[in-house]
Amino acid sequence: MAFLSTRPSESSNDELGDTGSISSAPKRYELTDGETSIGRHPDCQIHIDAGAVSRYHAKVVRQRDHFSVFDLGSRNGTFLNGQRLNSGQILREGDRIRISDIELVFHGDSVPEFAAESKMTFSGTNFGVVMVDDDSSSLVAPQVEFEKSGNGLKLRATPEAKLEALLKINRNLSKTLALDEVLPKILDSLFDIFPSADRGFVVMESANGDLQTKWVKTRQSRDETETVRISRTIIRRVMSTGEAILSFDAMEDSRFDSSESIADFSIKSMICAPLSDGEGHRFGAIQIDSTRGRGQFVEEDIDLLAGVATQAGILINNALMHQRALQQREVEQDLKLATDVQKAFLPQAPFHAPGYQVESFYKAANHIGGDYFDYIQLADGRIGLVVADVVGHGVAAAMFMAKLSAETRFCLAGEPDVARAVARLNDRMSRLAVERFVTFLLVVIDPSSDEITIVNAGHMAPIVRIAKTGEITEPGAEESGLPIAIDTGMEYEAVTLPLHPGDVMLMYTDGINEAMDPSDNEFGIERIRKLAAEGGGSVQIKDRIVDAVLKHVGAAPPFDDMCLVVAQRTDRDAEEPPATEPRPQSMDS
């Protein structure tokens, strides 16, 4: 047999109807196998004689093995679990139907005997109605029960309901990794466990220590513009102590008398428990509270919420780690793309000019770097070799390097005097007003005269080995100017010298000479000089230096970007014709 049990509200001033209506004495009404209508009209099976209730307001319909609730186009609406009904919804255990200030609680078992006693009073302002189903094929354990107290009846979830809700948390969330799915499901489960809760929310600490409300749930519908106020004092207390708090009456609780007025938050009873990860680090809190009056929660509830918070903390932490992993994957994909883009700024084919051979090596410290080298063909047949080093490394240095690459080509194309071209480059880069500077070395090879012209802007001077004598020189060191992009109006000096057959010139960045071994010992410029002095062509010298530097560094990650360019004047008469497919330069990244 299915029936209804009704409870009047203490605060209601409505004079409710006769035998068929909700009156001052709780009554039971059997649910029909068809439709149970609810409204102000006398023909309704549940008669509610109140002005805010429509004549035919809503109905509950038996459909095979379940009940569904429908709004009948009422003026003020029918609400299910705080959400306004737009269409029929299947009722499940513990669902709450609200019509005006009347609340109906869907239930799958009989009402406790004391709930029918006519002299009972109830805390809060809502009526309570329990709907029951006597279908023996779908018997379930009681989900909600009423408990006698000095203030009337308190709504409690039964132990079976609490266990089911805990199992539901585990079932629903064990495979959930998205934070926006984890948080609302946690609060939904808490509202099943604590039917007296009016609000629930999850607060988490940000990276800078601020408290941020990540999710809020309210029992009743509310205006989206309404501000939900939360006591920072309570949250900070449970996070600092690591212990959950239960307050039977927060407004009279001496633990909060130094905080902002709890009365401003309309909290009567509340429980708050800390959130922590698997290592015990506390990063937030879960709080549920009630505005219905003193004593909506009991002592055993504090352990229950603390247990849920422990499980929720691990789930939230897993979701956060998954979120960070996805973000890291996106960053790695972006860095891979940036690496490909940066490689496009570096020479795509070997250097080729009659009588000269050039080899190069490039390795970024991270995915992308701030070192730069280039081969630039000038209009008059000369070829510029550029090696530069943007201060720092990483994304910012790489972006500055890309700008430098474009500006270098522009300035050399428009100014045949290379010293003035570098001065113009400095002015243009300085006007960017970016707190970066660049050490810059330009060597222009003139195949028609076999001379090289050097302009140095704060970089290490090139190392030249004279083939005839084996002498090592570093031309242009004394004429070096300030690095690029420090200030406008700088002047630079060009140095010109011949390059004879067999002579070799080295250009490099400080990632080569300052490369560190595991004991923090630098490779050093002197070792570069000695390796260059051992002789050989550009290929042999480049390989010799690179092998020595990498062996010096060992398995440790490189401290800085590395760039090395080795140019050799060859004997034109002994030159082999260039291959149809040019051999690519060495550019490790």
Coordinates of C-alpha atoms in Angstrom, one line a residue, residues 7-578:
R7 CA 3.5 17.6 8.5
P8 CA 2.4 21.3 9.1
S9 CA 4.9 24.1 9.3
E10 CA 5.1 26.0 12.6
S11 CA 5.5 29.3 10.9
S12 CA 2.7 28.9 8.4
N13 CA -0.3 31.2 8.9
D14 CA -2.4 29.7 6.2
E15 CA -5.6 28.2 7.4
L16 CA -5.6 24.9 5.6
G17 CA -8.5 23.0 4.4
D18 CA -10.7 20.2 5.6
T19 CA -10.3 16.4 5.6
G20 CA -8.7 16.2 2.2
S21 CA -6.2 19.0 2.8
I22 CA -3.0 19.4 4.7
S23 CA -4.0 20.6 8.2
S24 CA -2.6 21.1 11.6
A25 CA -2.5 17.3 12.3
P26 CA -0.3 15.1 10.2
K27 CA -2.2 12.7 8.0
R28 CA -1.5 9.9 5.7
Y29 CA -2.8 9.7 2.1
E30 CA -2.7 6.6 -0.1
L31 CA -1.0 7.1 -3.5
T32 CA -3.1 5.9 -6.4
D33 CA -1.9 3.6 -9.1
G34 CA -2.6 6.3 -11.6
E35 CA -2.2 10.0 -10.8
T36 CA -2.0 11.8 -7.5
S37 CA -2.9 15.5 -8.0
I38 CA -1.6 18.3 -5.8
G39 CA -3.2 21.7 -5.7
R40 CA -5.7 24.2 -4.2
H41 CA -8.8 22.7 -6.0
P42 CA -10.9 20.6 -3.7
D43 CA -10.8 17.7 -6.2
C44 CA -7.0 17.3 -5.7
Q45 CA -6.0 14.2 -3.8
I46 CA -3.5 16.4 -1.9
H47 CA -5.4 19.5 -1.2
I48 CA -3.2 22.6 -0.3
D49 CA -5.3 25.6 0.5
A50 CA -2.7 28.4 0.1
G51 CA -2.7 31.4 -2.1
A52 CA 0.7 30.7 -3.8
V53 CA -0.4 27.2 -4.9
S54 CA -2.3 26.9 -8.2
R55 CA -5.6 25.1 -8.4
Y56 CA -4.0 22.2 -10.2
H57 CA -0.4 22.7 -9.4
A58 CA 1.4 19.4 -9.9
K59 CA 0.9 15.6 -10.1
V60 CA 2.7 12.4 -9.2
V61 CA 2.1 9.6 -11.7
R62 CA 2.7 5.9 -11.1
Q63 CA 4.5 4.5 -14.2
R64 CA 5.1 0.8 -14.0
D65 CA 7.8 0.4 -11.3
H66 CA 8.5 4.1 -10.6
F67 CA 6.9 7.4 -9.9
S68 CA 7.3 10.6 -11.9
V69 CA 6.5 14.2 -10.9
F70 CA 5.0 16.8 -13.4
D71 CA 4.3 20.5 -13.1
L72 CA 0.8 21.4 -14.4
G73 CA 1.7 24.9 -15.7
S74 CA 1.5 26.4 -12.2
R75 CA 2.0 30.1 -11.6
N76 CA 4.9 29.8 -9.2
G77 CA 6.4 26.6 -10.4
T78 CA 7.3 23.2 -9.0
F79 CA 10.9 22.5 -7.8
L80 CA 12.7 19.2 -7.7
N81 CA 15.9 19.2 -5.6
G82 CA 16.0 23.0 -5.9
Q83 CA 15.7 23.0 -9.7
R84 CA 12.5 24.2 -11.4
L85 CA 10.7 21.5 -13.3
N86 CA 10.3 22.0 -17.1
S87 CA 9.2 18.4 -17.9
G88 CA 8.4 15.2 -16.1
Q89 CA 11.2 13.8 -13.9
I90 CA 11.5 10.3 -12.4
L91 CA 11.6 10.4 -8.6
R92 CA 14.4 8.6 -6.7
E93 CA 14.9 8.0 -3.1
G94 CA 15.4 11.2 -1.1
D95 CA 14.2 13.5 -3.9
R96 CA 12.5 16.7 -2.6
I97 CA 9.6 18.3 -4.3
R98 CA 8.8 21.9 -3.3
I99 CA 5.5 23.7 -3.9
S100 CA 5.5 27.1 -2.4
D101 CA 6.6 26.5 1.2
I102 CA 5.5 22.8 1.1
E103 CA 8.2 20.2 0.8
L104 CA 7.6 16.6 -0.3
V105 CA 10.3 14.0 0.3
F106 CA 10.1 10.9 -1.9
H107 CA 10.6 7.8 0.2
G108 CA 10.6 4.1 -0.5
D109 CA 9.5 2.7 2.9
S110 CA 6.9 3.3 5.7
V111 CA 6.9 6.5 7.8
P112 CA 8.0 6.0 11.4
E113 CA 5.0 5.7 13.7
F114 CA 5.8 8.8 15.7
A115 CA 5.6 10.9 12.5
A116 CA 1.9 10.5 12.6
E117 CA 1.5 11.8 16.2
S118 CA -0.7 14.9 16.1
K119 CA 1.2 16.8 18.8
M120 CA 4.6 16.8 17.0
T121 CA 6.3 20.0 16.1
F122 CA 8.9 20.6 13.4
S123 CA 11.9 22.8 13.1
G124 CA 12.3 24.9 10.0
T125 CA 9.6 26.5 7.8
N126 CA 8.8 23.7 5.3
F127 CA 6.1 21.1 5.4
G128 CA 7.3 17.6 5.0
V129 CA 5.5 14.9 3.0
V130 CA 6.8 11.4 2.6
M131 CA 5.7 9.4 -0.4
V132 CA 6.0 5.6 -0.1
D133 CA 5.7 2.7 -2.5
D134 CA 4.5 -0.7 -1.4
D135 CA 5.6 -2.5 -4.5
S136 CA 7.3 -5.6 -3.1
S137 CA 9.4 -6.1 -6.2
S138 CA 11.4 -2.9 -5.5
L139 CA 11.9 -2.8 -1.7
V140 CA 14.7 -0.5 -0.6
A141 CA 16.2 0.4 2.7
P142 CA 14.8 3.6 4.4
Q143 CA 16.7 6.6 3.1
V144 CA 15.4 9.4 5.4
E145 CA 14.0 9.2 8.9
F146 CA 12.6 11.7 11.5
E147 CA 14.3 11.9 14.9
K148 CA 12.6 13.3 18.0
S149 CA 14.4 16.2 19.8
G150 CA 13.6 19.1 22.0
N151 CA 13.0 21.3 19.0
G152 CA 10.8 18.9 17.2
L153 CA 11.6 16.5 14.4
K154 CA 15.1 16.5 12.7
L155 CA 15.6 15.1 9.3
R156 CA 18.3 12.4 9.2
A157 CA 19.7 10.1 6.7
T158 CA 19.6 6.5 7.9
P159 CA 22.9 4.5 8.3
E160 CA 22.0 2.6 5.2
A161 CA 21.5 5.8 3.2
K162 CA 24.9 7.1 4.4
L163 CA 26.6 3.9 3.4
E164 CA 25.0 3.9 0.0
A165 CA 26.0 7.5 -0.6
L166 CA 29.6 6.7 0.4
L167 CA 29.6 3.7 -2.0
K168 CA 28.1 6.0 -4.7
I169 CA 31.0 8.5 -4.2
N170 CA 33.5 5.7 -4.8
R171 CA 31.6 4.3 -7.8
N172 CA 31.0 7.6 -9.5
L173 CA 34.3 9.3 -8.9
S174 CA 36.9 6.5 -9.0
K175 CA 37.3 6.9 -12.7
T176 CA 36.5 10.7 -12.9
L177 CA 39.6 12.8 -13.7
A178 CA 38.1 16.1 -14.7
L179 CA 37.9 18.6 -11.8
D180 CA 34.7 20.1 -13.0
E181 CA 33.1 16.7 -12.8
V182 CA 34.6 15.6 -9.4
L183 CA 33.5 18.7 -7.4
P184 CA 29.7 18.7 -8.1
K185 CA 29.5 15.0 -7.7
I186 CA 31.1 15.2 -4.3
L187 CA 28.5 17.8 -3.2
D188 CA 25.6 15.9 -4.7
S189 CA 26.7 12.8 -2.6
L190 CA 27.0 15.0 0.5
F191 CA 23.4 16.2 0.1
D192 CA 22.3 12.6 0.0
I193 CA 24.2 11.8 3.2
F194 CA 23.1 15.0 5.0
P195 CA 19.4 15.8 4.1
S196 CA 19.4 18.7 6.6
A197 CA 22.2 20.6 4.7
D198 CA 21.1 23.7 2.9
R199 CA 24.4 24.6 1.4
G200 CA 27.7 22.9 0.5
F201 CA 30.8 24.2 -1.0
V202 CA 34.4 23.3 -1.8
V203 CA 37.2 25.8 -1.1
M204 CA 40.8 25.4 -2.3
E205 CA 43.9 27.3 -1.7
S206 CA 45.5 28.9 -4.8
A207 CA 49.3 28.9 -5.6
N208 CA 49.6 32.4 -3.9
G209 CA 47.8 31.3 -0.8
D210 CA 44.4 32.9 -1.5
L211 CA 41.2 30.9 -0.8
Q212 CA 39.1 30.3 -3.9
T213 CA 35.6 28.8 -3.9
K214 CA 35.6 26.1 -6.5
W215 CA 32.1 24.8 -6.3
V216 CA 28.8 25.7 -4.5
K217 CA 25.6 23.7 -4.2
T218 CA 22.4 24.9 -2.5
R219 CA 19.3 23.0 -1.6
Q220 CA 16.9 25.7 -2.8
S221 CA 17.2 27.5 -6.1
R222 CA 18.8 30.9 -5.9
D223 CA 19.4 33.9 -8.1
E224 CA 22.6 33.5 -10.1
T225 CA 23.6 37.1 -9.1
E226 CA 23.2 36.2 -5.4
T227 CA 26.5 36.2 -3.5
V228 CA 27.2 33.1 -1.3
R229 CA 29.2 34.3 1.7
I230 CA 31.7 31.9 3.3
S231 CA 33.6 32.4 6.6
R232 CA 37.3 32.5 5.9
T233 CA 37.9 32.0 9.6
I234 CA 36.3 28.6 9.7
I235 CA 38.1 27.4 6.5
R236 CA 41.5 28.6 7.8
R237 CA 40.9 27.0 11.2
V238 CA 40.3 23.5 9.8
M239 CA 43.2 23.8 7.3
S240 CA 45.6 24.9 10.0
T241 CA 44.6 22.3 12.6
G242 CA 43.8 19.5 10.2
E243 CA 40.7 18.7 12.3
A244 CA 37.0 18.9 11.2
I245 CA 34.7 21.3 13.1
L246 CA 31.1 20.6 14.1
S247 CA 29.1 23.6 15.5
F248 CA 25.6 23.0 16.7
D249 CA 25.0 26.8 16.7
A250 CA 27.7 28.8 14.9
M251 CA 26.3 32.2 16.0
E252 CA 26.8 31.3 19.6
D253 CA 30.1 29.3 19.2
S254 CA 32.9 31.0 21.1
R255 CA 35.5 29.6 18.6
F256 CA 34.3 32.1 16.1
D257 CA 33.6 35.1 18.3
S258 CA 36.7 36.9 16.9
S259 CA 35.8 36.4 13.3
E260 CA 33.4 38.4 11.1
S261 CA 29.9 38.0 12.4
I262 CA 28.7 34.5 11.6
A263 CA 25.2 35.9 11.8
D264 CA 25.9 37.7 8.5
F265 CA 26.3 34.3 6.9
S266 CA 22.9 33.0 8.2
I267 CA 24.6 29.8 9.5
K268 CA 22.9 28.0 12.3
S269 CA 24.6 24.5 12.2
M270 CA 27.7 23.6 10.2
I271 CA 30.4 21.0 9.7
C272 CA 33.7 21.8 8.0
A273 CA 36.5 19.3 7.2
P274 CA 39.9 19.8 5.6
L275 CA 40.9 18.5 2.2
S276 CA 44.4 16.9 1.9
D277 CA 46.3 14.9 -0.6
G278 CA 47.9 11.5 -0.1
E279 CA 50.9 13.0 1.6
G280 CA 48.9 15.0 4.2
H281 CA 49.3 18.4 2.6
R282 CA 46.1 20.4 3.3
F283 CA 44.9 22.4 0.3
G284 CA 41.3 23.3 1.1
A285 CA 38.1 22.4 2.9
I286 CA 34.6 21.1 2.4
Q287 CA 31.8 22.7 4.4
I288 CA 28.1 22.0 4.7
D289 CA 25.8 24.1 6.8
S290 CA 22.1 24.6 7.6
T291 CA 20.0 27.7 8.2
R292 CA 17.1 25.8 9.7
G293 CA 17.9 26.1 13.3
R294 CA 20.1 24.6 16.1
G295 CA 21.2 21.0 16.0
Q296 CA 20.7 19.9 12.5
F297 CA 23.8 17.8 12.7
V298 CA 25.0 15.3 15.4
E299 CA 28.4 14.2 16.8
E300 CA 28.8 11.2 14.5
D301 CA 28.3 13.4 11.4
I302 CA 31.7 15.0 12.0
D303 CA 33.5 11.7 11.5
L304 CA 31.4 11.0 8.4
L305 CA 32.2 14.3 6.7
A306 CA 35.9 13.9 7.7
G307 CA 35.9 10.5 6.0
V308 CA 34.2 11.9 2.9
A309 CA 36.7 14.8 2.8
T310 CA 39.6 12.4 3.0
Q311 CA 38.4 10.4 0.0
A312 CA 37.4 13.6 -1.8
G313 CA 40.9 15.1 -1.2
I314 CA 42.6 12.2 -2.9
L315 CA 40.1 12.4 -5.8
I316 CA 40.5 16.1 -6.2
N317 CA 44.3 15.8 -6.0
N318 CA 44.2 13.1 -8.7
A319 CA 42.1 15.4 -10.9
L320 CA 44.5 18.3 -10.4
M321 CA 47.5 16.1 -11.3
H322 CA 45.6 14.9 -14.4
Q323 CA 44.8 18.5 -15.3
R324 CA 48.5 19.5 -14.9
A325 CA 49.5 16.6 -17.0
L326 CA 47.2 17.7 -19.8
Q327 CA 48.5 21.2 -19.6
Q328 CA 52.1 20.0 -19.6
R329 CA 51.3 17.9 -22.7
E330 CA 50.0 21.1 -24.4
V331 CA 53.1 23.0 -23.4
E332 CA 55.3 20.2 -24.8
Q333 CA 53.4 20.3 -28.1
D334 CA 53.7 24.1 -28.3
L335 CA 57.5 23.8 -27.6
K336 CA 57.9 21.2 -30.2
L337 CA 56.2 23.5 -32.7
A338 CA 58.3 26.4 -31.5
T339 CA 61.4 24.2 -32.0
D340 CA 60.4 23.5 -35.6
V341 CA 59.8 27.2 -36.2
Q342 CA 63.1 28.2 -34.7
K343 CA 65.0 25.7 -36.9
A344 CA 63.4 27.4 -39.9
F345 CA 65.3 30.6 -38.9
L346 CA 68.6 28.8 -39.1
P347 CA 70.4 27.9 -42.4
Q348 CA 68.5 25.2 -44.3
A349 CA 71.4 24.4 -46.7
P350 CA 75.2 24.3 -46.4
F351 CA 77.2 27.4 -47.0
H352 CA 78.6 27.5 -50.6
A353 CA 81.0 30.0 -52.1
P354 CA 84.0 29.3 -54.4
G355 CA 87.1 28.7 -52.3
Y356 CA 85.4 28.3 -48.9
Q357 CA 83.9 25.6 -46.8
V358 CA 81.8 26.2 -43.7
E359 CA 80.6 23.7 -41.0
S360 CA 78.3 24.4 -38.1
F361 CA 76.9 22.9 -34.9
Y362 CA 73.8 24.1 -32.9
K363 CA 72.3 22.7 -29.7
A364 CA 69.7 24.4 -27.6
A365 CA 69.8 24.0 -23.8
N366 CA 66.0 23.6 -23.7
H367 CA 63.6 22.8 -26.5
I368 CA 64.3 26.2 -28.0
G369 CA 67.2 28.6 -27.5
G370 CA 68.5 32.1 -27.9
D371 CA 71.7 31.4 -29.9
Y372 CA 71.6 32.4 -33.5
F373 CA 73.7 31.8 -36.6
D374 CA 73.1 32.5 -40.3
Y375 CA 74.6 32.7 -43.7
I376 CA 73.4 35.8 -45.6
Q377 CA 74.1 36.4 -49.3
L378 CA 74.6 40.1 -50.0
A379 CA 73.8 41.8 -53.3
D380 CA 77.4 42.5 -54.3
G381 CA 78.5 38.8 -54.0
R382 CA 79.8 39.0 -50.5
I383 CA 78.5 36.5 -47.9
G384 CA 77.9 37.4 -44.2
L385 CA 78.4 34.8 -41.4
V386 CA 76.5 35.8 -38.3
V387 CA 76.8 34.3 -34.8
A388 CA 74.9 35.9 -32.0
D389 CA 73.8 35.1 -28.4
V390 CA 70.6 36.5 -26.9
V391 CA 71.0 36.9 -23.1
G392 CA 69.2 34.0 -21.4
H393 CA 67.5 31.1 -23.1
G394 CA 64.1 29.6 -23.5
V395 CA 61.0 31.0 -25.2
A396 CA 61.6 34.7 -24.6
A397 CA 65.2 34.5 -25.9
A398 CA 64.0 32.5 -28.9
M399 CA 61.4 35.1 -29.8
F400 CA 64.0 37.9 -29.5
M401 CA 66.3 35.8 -31.7
A402 CA 63.6 35.5 -34.4
K403 CA 63.2 39.3 -34.4
L404 CA 67.0 39.7 -34.6
S405 CA 67.2 37.3 -37.6
A406 CA 64.7 39.4 -39.6
E407 CA 66.3 42.7 -38.7
T408 CA 69.8 41.5 -39.5
R409 CA 68.9 40.6 -43.0
F410 CA 67.0 43.9 -43.5
C411 CA 69.9 46.0 -42.3
L412 CA 72.6 44.2 -44.3
A413 CA 70.4 44.4 -47.5
G414 CA 70.0 48.1 -47.2
E415 CA 73.5 49.2 -46.1
P416 CA 76.7 48.1 -47.9
D417 CA 79.0 49.4 -45.1
V418 CA 78.8 46.6 -42.6
A419 CA 79.8 48.7 -39.6
R420 CA 77.0 51.2 -40.3
A421 CA 74.6 48.2 -41.0
V422 CA 75.3 46.9 -37.5
A423 CA 74.8 50.3 -36.0
R424 CA 71.4 50.5 -37.7
L425 CA 70.6 47.0 -36.4
N426 CA 71.4 48.1 -32.9
D427 CA 69.2 51.2 -33.1
R428 CA 66.2 49.2 -34.4
M429 CA 66.6 46.5 -31.7
S430 CA 67.1 49.0 -29.0
R431 CA 63.8 50.8 -29.8
L432 CA 61.9 47.6 -29.0
A433 CA 62.5 48.5 -25.3
V434 CA 62.7 44.9 -24.3
E435 CA 65.1 44.1 -21.5
R436 CA 67.2 41.8 -23.5
F437 CA 70.6 42.3 -25.2
V438 CA 72.5 40.4 -27.8
T439 CA 76.2 39.7 -28.3
F440 CA 76.7 39.8 -32.0
L441 CA 79.6 38.8 -34.3
L442 CA 79.5 39.5 -38.1
V443 CA 82.1 38.2 -40.5
V444 CA 81.7 39.1 -44.2
I445 CA 83.6 37.0 -46.7
D446 CA 84.5 38.6 -50.0
P447 CA 85.3 35.8 -52.5
S448 CA 86.6 38.3 -55.1
S449 CA 89.4 39.6 -52.8
D450 CA 89.7 36.7 -50.3
E451 CA 89.3 39.1 -47.5
I452 CA 87.1 39.0 -44.4
T453 CA 85.6 42.0 -42.6
I454 CA 84.8 41.6 -38.9
V455 CA 82.3 43.7 -36.9
N456 CA 82.0 42.7 -33.3
A457 CA 79.3 43.9 -30.9
G458 CA 80.3 42.5 -27.5
H459 CA 80.9 39.0 -28.6
M460 CA 84.0 36.7 -28.3
A461 CA 86.4 37.5 -31.1
P462 CA 86.8 34.9 -33.8
I463 CA 89.7 32.5 -33.5
V464 CA 91.8 32.3 -36.7
R465 CA 94.5 29.7 -37.3
I466 CA 97.0 30.7 -39.9
A467 CA 97.8 27.6 -42.0
K468 CA 101.3 28.7 -43.0
T469 CA 102.7 29.4 -39.5
G470 CA 100.1 27.5 -37.3
E471 CA 99.7 30.8 -35.4
I472 CA 96.4 31.4 -33.5
T473 CA 95.0 35.0 -33.6
E474 CA 91.8 36.7 -32.5
P475 CA 91.3 39.7 -34.8
G476 CA 88.8 42.4 -33.9
A477 CA 88.9 41.8 -30.1
E478 CA 90.1 45.3 -29.3
E479 CA 87.7 46.9 -31.7
S480 CA 84.6 45.2 -30.2
G481 CA 81.7 47.5 -29.3
L482 CA 78.8 47.2 -26.9
P483 CA 76.2 44.4 -27.4
I484 CA 73.2 45.0 -29.5
A485 CA 70.0 46.5 -27.9
I486 CA 71.6 48.2 -24.9
D487 CA 71.2 51.7 -26.2
T488 CA 70.7 53.6 -29.5
G489 CA 73.4 55.7 -31.1
M490 CA 76.3 53.2 -30.8
E491 CA 79.1 53.2 -33.5
Y492 CA 80.9 50.0 -34.5
E493 CA 84.3 49.5 -36.1
A494 CA 85.1 47.1 -39.0
V495 CA 88.3 45.2 -39.2
T496 CA 89.5 43.7 -42.5
L497 CA 92.2 41.0 -43.1
P498 CA 93.1 38.5 -45.7
L499 CA 92.3 34.8 -45.5
H500 CA 94.8 32.5 -47.2
P501 CA 94.3 29.0 -48.5
G502 CA 94.2 26.6 -45.5
D503 CA 93.4 29.3 -43.0
V504 CA 90.5 28.4 -40.6
M505 CA 88.2 30.8 -38.7
L506 CA 86.1 29.8 -35.7
M507 CA 82.9 31.6 -34.4
Y508 CA 81.2 30.4 -31.3
T509 CA 78.9 31.3 -28.4
D510 CA 79.6 31.1 -24.7
G511 CA 77.7 27.8 -24.5
I512 CA 80.9 26.2 -25.9
N513 CA 83.6 27.8 -23.8
E514 CA 81.4 27.9 -20.6
A515 CA 80.1 24.4 -20.9
M516 CA 80.2 22.8 -17.4
D517 CA 81.3 19.3 -16.3
P518 CA 79.5 17.6 -13.4
S519 CA 82.0 19.3 -11.0
D520 CA 81.2 22.8 -12.4
N521 CA 84.4 23.2 -14.3
E522 CA 84.3 25.2 -17.5
F523 CA 85.5 23.9 -20.8
G524 CA 87.4 27.2 -21.4
I525 CA 88.5 29.3 -24.4
E526 CA 92.0 28.0 -24.1
R527 CA 91.0 24.5 -24.9
I528 CA 89.2 25.8 -28.0
R529 CA 92.4 27.5 -29.1
K530 CA 94.5 24.3 -28.5
L531 CA 92.0 22.1 -30.5
A532 CA 92.0 24.6 -33.3
A533 CA 95.8 24.7 -33.4
E534 CA 96.0 20.9 -34.0
G535 CA 95.1 21.6 -37.6
G536 CA 92.9 19.9 -40.1
G537 CA 90.0 21.2 -42.2
S538 CA 86.8 22.8 -41.1
V539 CA 85.0 19.4 -40.7
Q540 CA 87.8 17.9 -38.6
I541 CA 88.1 21.0 -36.3
K542 CA 84.4 21.3 -35.8
D543 CA 84.0 17.6 -34.9
R544 CA 87.0 17.7 -32.6
I545 CA 85.7 20.6 -30.6
V546 CA 82.1 19.3 -30.4
D547 CA 83.2 15.8 -29.3
A548 CA 85.4 17.3 -26.6
V549 CA 82.7 19.7 -25.3
L550 CA 80.0 17.0 -25.2
K551 CA 82.5 14.6 -23.4
H552 CA 83.3 17.4 -20.9
V553 CA 79.6 17.9 -20.2
G554 CA 78.8 14.2 -19.9
A555 CA 75.3 13.1 -19.0
A556 CA 74.4 16.4 -17.4
P557 CA 71.9 18.6 -19.3
P558 CA 73.6 21.6 -21.1
F559 CA 73.8 24.7 -19.1
D560 CA 73.4 27.0 -22.1
D561 CA 72.7 27.0 -25.8
M562 CA 75.7 25.9 -28.0
C563 CA 76.7 27.2 -31.4
L564 CA 79.9 26.8 -33.4
V565 CA 80.7 27.9 -37.0
V566 CA 84.0 26.9 -38.6
A567 CA 85.0 28.5 -42.0
Q568 CA 88.0 27.4 -44.0
R569 CA 89.6 29.0 -47.1
T570 CA 90.3 26.2 -49.5
D571 CA 92.5 25.8 -52.6
R572 CA 90.2 26.7 -55.5
D573 CA 92.3 24.5 -57.9
A574 CA 91.8 21.5 -55.7
E575 CA 88.1 22.0 -55.1
E576 CA 85.6 19.3 -56.0
P577 CA 82.4 20.4 -57.8
P578 CA 79.5 20.9 -55.4

